[in-house]
XYZ file of C-alpha atoms in Angstrom:
455
model
C -8.883 -18.733 21.336
C -12.404 -18.996 19.933
C -14.835 -16.273 18.951
C -18.566 -16.893 18.574
C -20.652 -15.217 15.877
C -24.433 -15.235 16.077
C -25.399 -14.792 12.438
C -28.022 -17.143 10.990
C -27.485 -15.747 7.444
C -23.640 -15.918 7.568
C -23.458 -12.304 6.356
C -20.397 -11.662 8.528
C -18.396 -14.661 7.303
C -15.990 -12.729 5.050
C -15.431 -9.631 7.258
C -14.881 -11.738 10.385
C -12.501 -14.227 8.768
C -9.647 -11.753 8.234
C -9.990 -10.163 11.668
C -9.915 -13.629 13.232
C -6.672 -14.426 11.397
C -5.063 -11.213 12.622
C -5.814 -12.103 16.240
C -5.180 -15.839 15.824
C -8.812 -16.616 16.702
C -10.964 -19.530 15.546
C -14.449 -18.327 14.498
C -17.553 -20.450 15.212
C -20.974 -19.485 13.840
C -24.280 -20.121 15.611
C -27.844 -19.426 14.503
C -29.683 -18.439 17.677
C -29.299 -17.225 21.253
C -29.963 -20.755 22.479
C -27.092 -22.091 20.344
C -24.872 -19.245 21.555
C -25.527 -20.142 25.179
C -24.838 -23.839 24.542
C -21.591 -23.017 22.675
C -20.344 -20.858 25.552
C -20.956 -23.647 28.051
C -19.512 -26.340 25.761
C -16.402 -24.529 24.495
C -15.577 -22.357 27.465
C -15.131 -18.596 27.601
C -14.571 -17.146 24.084
C -12.360 -14.155 23.367
C -15.257 -12.282 21.773
C -18.913 -12.619 20.800
C -20.233 -10.905 17.650
C -24.005 -10.711 17.166
C -25.663 -9.756 13.885
C -29.022 -8.605 15.282
C -31.772 -9.146 12.695
C -35.422 -10.192 12.897
C -36.789 -12.250 14.522
C -34.075 -11.451 17.085
C -34.907 -8.130 18.787
C -32.823 -5.669 20.778
C -35.219 -6.092 23.727
C -34.595 -9.859 23.731
C -30.838 -9.297 23.632
C -31.085 -6.844 26.520
C -32.874 -9.483 28.587
C -30.753 -12.514 27.660
C -27.166 -11.213 27.514
C -26.886 -10.397 31.255
C -28.208 -13.908 32.049
C -25.273 -15.498 30.263
C -23.232 -14.463 33.302
C -19.939 -14.546 31.383
C -17.267 -11.848 31.306
C -16.953 -11.615 27.509
C -16.865 -8.529 25.265
C -19.809 -8.301 22.833
C -20.071 -6.498 19.497
C -23.663 -6.100 18.280
C -24.465 -5.031 14.718
C -27.868 -3.345 14.459
C -30.007 -2.041 11.608
C -29.117 1.486 10.368
C -30.967 4.189 12.281
C -32.282 1.845 14.968
C -31.918 2.381 18.723
C -30.525 -0.788 20.257
C -30.653 0.306 23.894
C -27.753 -2.053 24.644
C -24.934 0.451 25.097
C -25.543 0.628 28.829
C -24.580 -3.027 29.237
C -20.965 -3.520 30.370
C -18.617 -4.845 27.694
C -21.099 -4.272 24.840
C -20.258 -2.154 21.771
C -23.037 -1.470 19.270
C -22.441 -0.429 15.659
C -24.816 0.139 12.778
C -24.636 -2.570 10.172
C -22.844 -1.143 7.092
C -23.855 -1.943 3.533
C -20.501 -3.231 2.258
C -18.226 -5.986 3.509
C -15.213 -3.667 3.529
C -16.986 -1.104 5.713
C -18.263 -3.856 8.001
C -14.710 -5.075 8.532
C -13.444 -1.544 9.191
C -16.152 -0.838 11.764
C -15.601 -4.185 13.456
C -11.882 -3.360 13.683
C -12.708 -0.007 15.293
C -15.047 -1.731 17.756
C -12.233 -4.125 18.688
C -10.017 -1.112 19.368
C -12.614 0.245 21.775
C -12.673 -3.125 23.516
C -8.890 -3.180 23.911
C -7.850 -5.391 20.971
C -5.053 -3.529 19.194
C -3.490 -5.772 16.518
C -5.962 -5.020 13.743
C -3.789 -2.281 12.231
C -0.990 -4.601 11.133
C -1.576 -7.055 8.316
C 0.711 -9.731 6.838
C 3.500 -8.657 4.461
C 4.027 -5.427 6.423
C 0.772 -3.718 5.377
C -0.217 -1.269 8.108
C -3.342 0.818 8.443
C -6.962 0.912 9.512
C -8.456 3.357 7.014
C -11.533 2.679 4.926
C -9.472 3.059 1.738
C -6.939 0.409 2.782
C -9.636 -1.998 3.900
C -11.292 -1.769 0.486
C -7.975 -2.644 -1.169
C -7.417 -5.630 1.122
C -10.922 -6.963 0.533
C -10.301 -6.784 -3.227
C -6.947 -8.527 -2.762
C -8.544 -11.340 -0.800
C -11.117 -11.894 -3.546
C -8.544 -11.852 -6.355
C -5.736 -13.830 -4.706
C -7.016 -17.440 -4.787
C -7.392 -17.616 -8.583
C -4.903 -17.156 -11.403
C -6.359 -13.967 -12.925
C -3.820 -11.318 -13.952
C -3.785 -8.391 -11.517
C -2.683 -4.818 -12.253
C -1.867 -2.545 -9.296
C -1.940 1.203 -9.874
C -0.886 3.998 -7.554
C 1.647 6.718 -6.945
C 5.267 5.872 -6.180
C 5.802 4.801 -2.595
C 2.228 3.671 -1.864
C 3.191 0.023 -1.319
C 2.299 -1.659 -4.607
C 4.959 -4.341 -4.132
C 3.553 -5.202 -0.691
C 0.139 -5.718 -2.283
C 1.691 -7.947 -4.956
C 3.336 -10.006 -2.241
C 0.051 -10.244 -0.306
C -1.697 -11.574 -3.424
C 1.012 -14.192 -3.924
C 0.972 -15.250 -0.263
C -2.811 -15.809 -0.366
C -2.730 -17.696 -3.675
C -2.395 -21.396 -4.466
C 1.186 -20.650 -5.591
C 2.334 -19.526 -2.144
C 4.936 -22.302 -1.928
C 6.346 -21.417 -5.353
C 8.681 -18.484 -6.235
C 7.647 -14.835 -6.399
C 9.953 -13.121 -8.905
C 10.054 -9.326 -9.200
C 11.244 -7.351 -12.232
C 11.574 -3.562 -11.793
C 11.537 -2.066 -15.284
C 12.918 1.276 -14.062
C 16.135 -0.389 -12.869
C 16.980 -1.921 -16.256
C 18.054 -0.128 -19.466
C 15.290 -0.342 -22.046
C 17.503 -2.260 -24.471
C 18.001 -5.057 -21.923
C 14.432 -5.484 -20.657
C 13.607 -8.141 -23.270
C 16.659 -10.160 -22.236
C 15.659 -9.907 -18.571
C 12.082 -10.960 -19.339
C 12.716 -13.864 -21.701
C 16.445 -14.607 -21.375
C 19.004 -14.849 -24.191
C 21.440 -17.296 -25.707
C 25.171 -16.743 -25.858
C 26.286 -14.613 -28.794
C 22.803 -13.231 -29.544
C 24.096 -9.661 -29.198
C 27.249 -7.801 -28.237
C 28.057 -8.584 -24.615
C 26.004 -11.786 -24.479
C 28.947 -13.946 -23.412
C 26.804 -16.645 -21.799
C 23.249 -17.940 -21.743
C 20.828 -16.004 -19.530
C 17.722 -17.314 -17.805
C 14.825 -14.855 -18.056
C 12.311 -13.918 -15.391
C 9.514 -15.806 -17.171
C 11.565 -18.978 -16.626
C 12.579 -18.105 -13.073
C 8.918 -17.573 -12.122
C 7.769 -20.889 -13.648
C 4.918 -22.377 -11.544
C 5.009 -19.252 -9.364
C 4.205 -15.544 -9.659
C 5.898 -12.945 -11.858
C 5.580 -9.350 -10.655
C 6.484 -6.743 -13.296
C 6.844 -3.359 -11.605
C 6.411 -0.139 -13.630
C 5.264 -2.012 -16.729
C 4.528 1.315 -18.444
C 8.291 1.735 -18.961
C 8.291 -1.077 -21.535
C 8.388 0.240 -25.112
C 5.735 -0.506 -27.723
C 7.780 -3.064 -29.743
C 8.432 -5.188 -26.661
C 4.817 -4.771 -25.520
C 3.739 -6.835 -28.536
C 6.069 -9.701 -27.552
C 4.961 -9.470 -23.939
C 1.297 -9.646 -25.005
C 1.932 -12.854 -26.951
C 3.820 -14.398 -24.020
C 0.942 -13.584 -21.661
C -1.691 -14.932 -24.047
C 0.039 -18.173 -25.036
C 2.341 -18.675 -22.020
C 5.079 -19.210 -24.618
C 8.103 -17.021 -25.336
C 11.311 -17.111 -27.356
C 14.662 -16.213 -25.846
C 16.638 -13.443 -27.541
C 18.717 -15.061 -30.274
C 16.859 -18.375 -30.073
C 14.248 -19.880 -32.399
C 12.698 -22.503 -30.127
C 9.688 -21.410 -28.026
C 9.679 -22.078 -24.297
C 6.509 -22.703 -22.302
C 5.921 -21.301 -18.856
C 3.240 -21.473 -16.171
C 3.036 -18.203 -14.223
C 0.589 -15.979 -12.380
C 1.170 -12.396 -13.622
C 0.938 -9.304 -11.422
C 1.889 -5.890 -12.811
C 2.126 -2.389 -11.350
C 2.468 1.161 -12.611
C 2.618 4.620 -11.084
C 1.184 6.012 -14.322
C -2.426 5.992 -15.474
C -2.367 3.147 -18.001
C -5.793 4.080 -19.367
C -4.458 7.523 -20.190
C -1.340 5.931 -21.700
C -3.621 3.860 -23.941
C -5.427 7.004 -25.104
C -2.099 8.725 -25.764
C -0.835 5.760 -27.769
C 2.103 4.890 -25.509
C 0.598 1.657 -24.173
C -1.139 -1.048 -26.195
C -4.870 -1.299 -25.530
C -4.912 -5.087 -26.009
C -2.060 -5.485 -23.524
C -3.865 -3.299 -21.004
C -6.993 -5.457 -21.105
C -4.859 -8.596 -20.850
C -2.961 -7.522 -17.707
C -5.834 -5.647 -16.012
C -8.271 -8.509 -15.520
C -8.418 -7.347 -11.901
C -7.475 -3.747 -11.088
C -6.274 -2.745 -7.624
C -5.805 0.975 -6.970
C -3.547 1.886 -4.049
C -4.651 5.152 -2.394
C -2.020 7.844 -1.742
C -1.009 8.275 1.881
C -2.648 11.718 2.099
C -6.053 10.062 1.480
C -5.676 7.302 4.098
C -7.384 8.931 7.063
C -5.882 7.879 10.379
C -3.147 5.661 8.941
C -0.285 8.157 9.280
C -0.277 7.900 13.079
C -0.276 4.086 12.912
C 2.543 4.035 10.370
C 4.543 6.565 12.368
C 4.271 4.444 15.513
C 5.423 1.369 13.587
C 8.387 3.106 11.941
C 9.547 4.701 15.196
C 9.696 1.294 16.852
C 11.378 -0.286 13.846
C 14.142 2.304 13.494
C 14.699 2.703 17.222
C 15.518 -1.018 17.351
C 17.660 -0.821 14.212
C 19.745 2.091 15.558
C 19.825 0.768 19.147
C 17.996 3.732 20.635
C 14.974 4.033 22.944
C 11.682 4.444 21.108
C 11.197 8.235 20.939
C 7.951 9.996 21.751
C 6.312 11.861 18.894
C 5.173 15.266 20.171
C 1.589 16.290 19.269
C 2.700 19.194 17.050
C 5.069 16.878 15.169
C 2.252 14.389 14.602
C 0.041 17.252 13.431
C 2.664 18.187 10.844
C 2.893 14.585 9.652
C -0.877 14.383 9.282
C -1.187 17.679 7.365
C 1.818 17.204 5.087
C 1.012 16.259 1.485
C 3.494 13.309 1.247
C 4.318 13.343 -2.470
C 6.544 10.301 -1.822
C 3.815 8.535 0.178
C 4.719 5.781 2.687
C 8.278 5.521 1.390
C 8.869 9.207 2.120
C 7.268 8.920 5.575
C 9.553 5.979 6.368
C 12.638 7.930 5.265
C 11.540 10.997 7.253
C 11.040 9.057 10.472
C 14.323 7.172 10.196
C 16.111 10.526 9.936
C 14.138 11.768 12.935
C 15.039 8.728 15.056
C 18.734 9.159 14.240
C 18.847 12.916 14.866
C 16.381 13.475 17.716
C 17.525 14.322 21.229
C 15.969 13.619 24.640
C 14.023 10.661 23.211
C 11.350 12.837 21.672
C 10.631 14.023 18.148
C 9.630 17.620 17.505
C 8.834 19.472 14.272
C 12.490 20.457 13.865
C 13.523 16.772 13.787
C 11.312 15.859 10.830
C 13.377 17.584 8.099
C 10.503 17.805 5.669
C 11.877 20.891 3.973
C 8.669 22.777 4.729
C 7.335 25.112 7.415
C 4.840 23.842 9.953
C 2.204 25.784 8.062
C 1.083 23.761 5.064
C -0.424 26.815 3.418
C 2.857 28.696 3.451
C 4.661 25.613 2.158
C 2.232 25.264 -0.743
C 2.600 28.936 -1.584
C 6.384 28.716 -1.669
C 6.184 25.616 -3.855
C 4.165 27.375 -6.571
C 6.002 27.907 -9.862
C 5.561 31.161 -11.781
C 3.592 31.272 -15.031
C 5.362 31.444 -18.393
C 8.233 29.011 -17.830
C 9.659 27.011 -20.698
C 9.466 23.243 -20.445
C 13.204 23.100 -19.669
C 12.905 25.704 -16.914
C 9.872 23.894 -15.504
C 11.830 20.656 -15.286
C 14.767 22.424 -13.622
C 12.631 24.083 -11.000
C 10.472 21.050 -10.298
C 13.573 18.931 -9.660
C 14.905 21.529 -7.238
C 11.559 21.880 -5.515
C 11.360 18.117 -5.019
C 14.936 18.094 -3.713
C 14.050 20.755 -1.140
C 10.887 18.935 0.006
C 12.881 15.725 0.379
C 15.260 17.453 2.778
C 18.112 17.572 0.202
C 18.205 13.775 0.139
C 19.291 13.003 -3.430
C 18.467 9.299 -3.274
C 14.943 10.040 -2.068
C 14.559 12.805 -4.662
C 15.536 10.447 -7.482
C 12.950 7.917 -6.276
C 10.220 10.572 -6.106
C 11.058 11.795 -9.619
C 11.219 8.274 -11.011
C 14.769 8.652 -12.353
C 18.106 7.122 -11.415
C 20.385 8.783 -8.876
C 23.028 9.106 -11.591
C 20.584 10.981 -13.847
C 19.699 13.355 -11.023
C 23.356 14.052 -10.253
C 24.044 14.685 -13.934
C 21.187 17.199 -14.150
C 22.273 19.047 -11.006
C 25.838 19.253 -12.290
C 24.599 20.548 -15.646
C 22.604 23.271 -13.904
C 25.701 24.502 -12.079
C 27.998 24.394 -15.102
C 25.568 25.934 -17.597
C 25.166 29.595 -18.318
C 21.579 29.422 -17.062
C 21.637 28.811 -13.311
C 18.104 27.874 -12.225
C 19.421 26.827 -8.817
C 20.344 30.345 -7.804
C 17.240 31.848 -9.424
C 14.947 29.380 -7.681
C 16.624 29.971 -4.316
C 16.255 33.720 -4.676
C 12.609 33.333 -5.717
C 11.817 31.202 -2.672
C 13.957 33.324 -0.332
C 15.663 30.345 1.265
C 19.241 29.506 2.087
C 21.146 27.835 -0.789
C 20.762 24.051 -0.736
C 23.805 22.238 0.603
C 25.523 19.982 -1.920
C 23.432 20.956 -4.950
């Protein structure tokens, strides 16, 4: 299907292009009302008409000419800020004030399409879902950065979807038909990260029984995504910097350099600028990887996206578990929208899968969400407060237990939220029980809750 855009200055070219892709539309630009009328008669009925109303085109002229087109087509008219268009009374016409930024223009156009009955604007490629202003700004930045080869650094809390953004950049780049290779630094012991990055030759260290191909080689001609790059120690950061600068590296135990052609994308849930100030991350490496910075907003700041994500996850998990799609009761949705979501989208996904599995009568109530909190956010926050005067060890103990409770006693989810391995979490919980100091019992008494099962 075609859409027609009356915009003699082509100001709407970028905002309209992505929305057209989402709806599988072909955009055609015209420069006047006369050209618009000719295009409608020549091409047939379009799916949509978008008009960027600017002088010399007036609202009065639009009000006179649009009804004469005699075509049942929805219209979106962008007007000057603060102006009265007088077109809202026309059937099928939605008027919006022309925003200043491209990202806001796209967001408002998407909302106008919702009002006209077009619903697919909330789901983007690579599984990115949302219609908030914050997410739109990220996607506009991604679209600008993707076509080139500039290094991109994605920052954001755990669970915000940094890997999805990395994949979106790769899929919109010139390397889309080449490999996208992902290295998660938190899943590899620090002593082995260099071997995973650059590879090693047999016999280079104890346990190196065969040659290993590194991720720099695997990603040759494609994209290398290094997740949680802040976990790399300072000595290896120097080698990584040289590899990024020269596109040459040396395998562990080898002396011959190897060349590679990659597009580098990195991510971190830590503030790398703060890490630079604290001396735990090289400043020169930071400026090398952060040519383009993309900051993923936490879920709690993405206004309106929680309901869209919830609807998507309910359908996804209902199909996966062969159950009817449950109905989310209003009070349950209210809890989802007021909850703080320390684990962001990943935690919301986990919460709703549990709810789909456990709910009865094909509906989800507050009791099915298993958030580990009361419906009242204020009471939850009060219970989560830690008393003053704790030692660092006690603070760690209690914070781990608090996170475990808020994750519904799900140890795997708790380990992800804390940024540690499941084995490390289990070791700590066991140590708490076996030690003379039992913070588990003290914390449970302080919060006046039932003892956690399986701790």
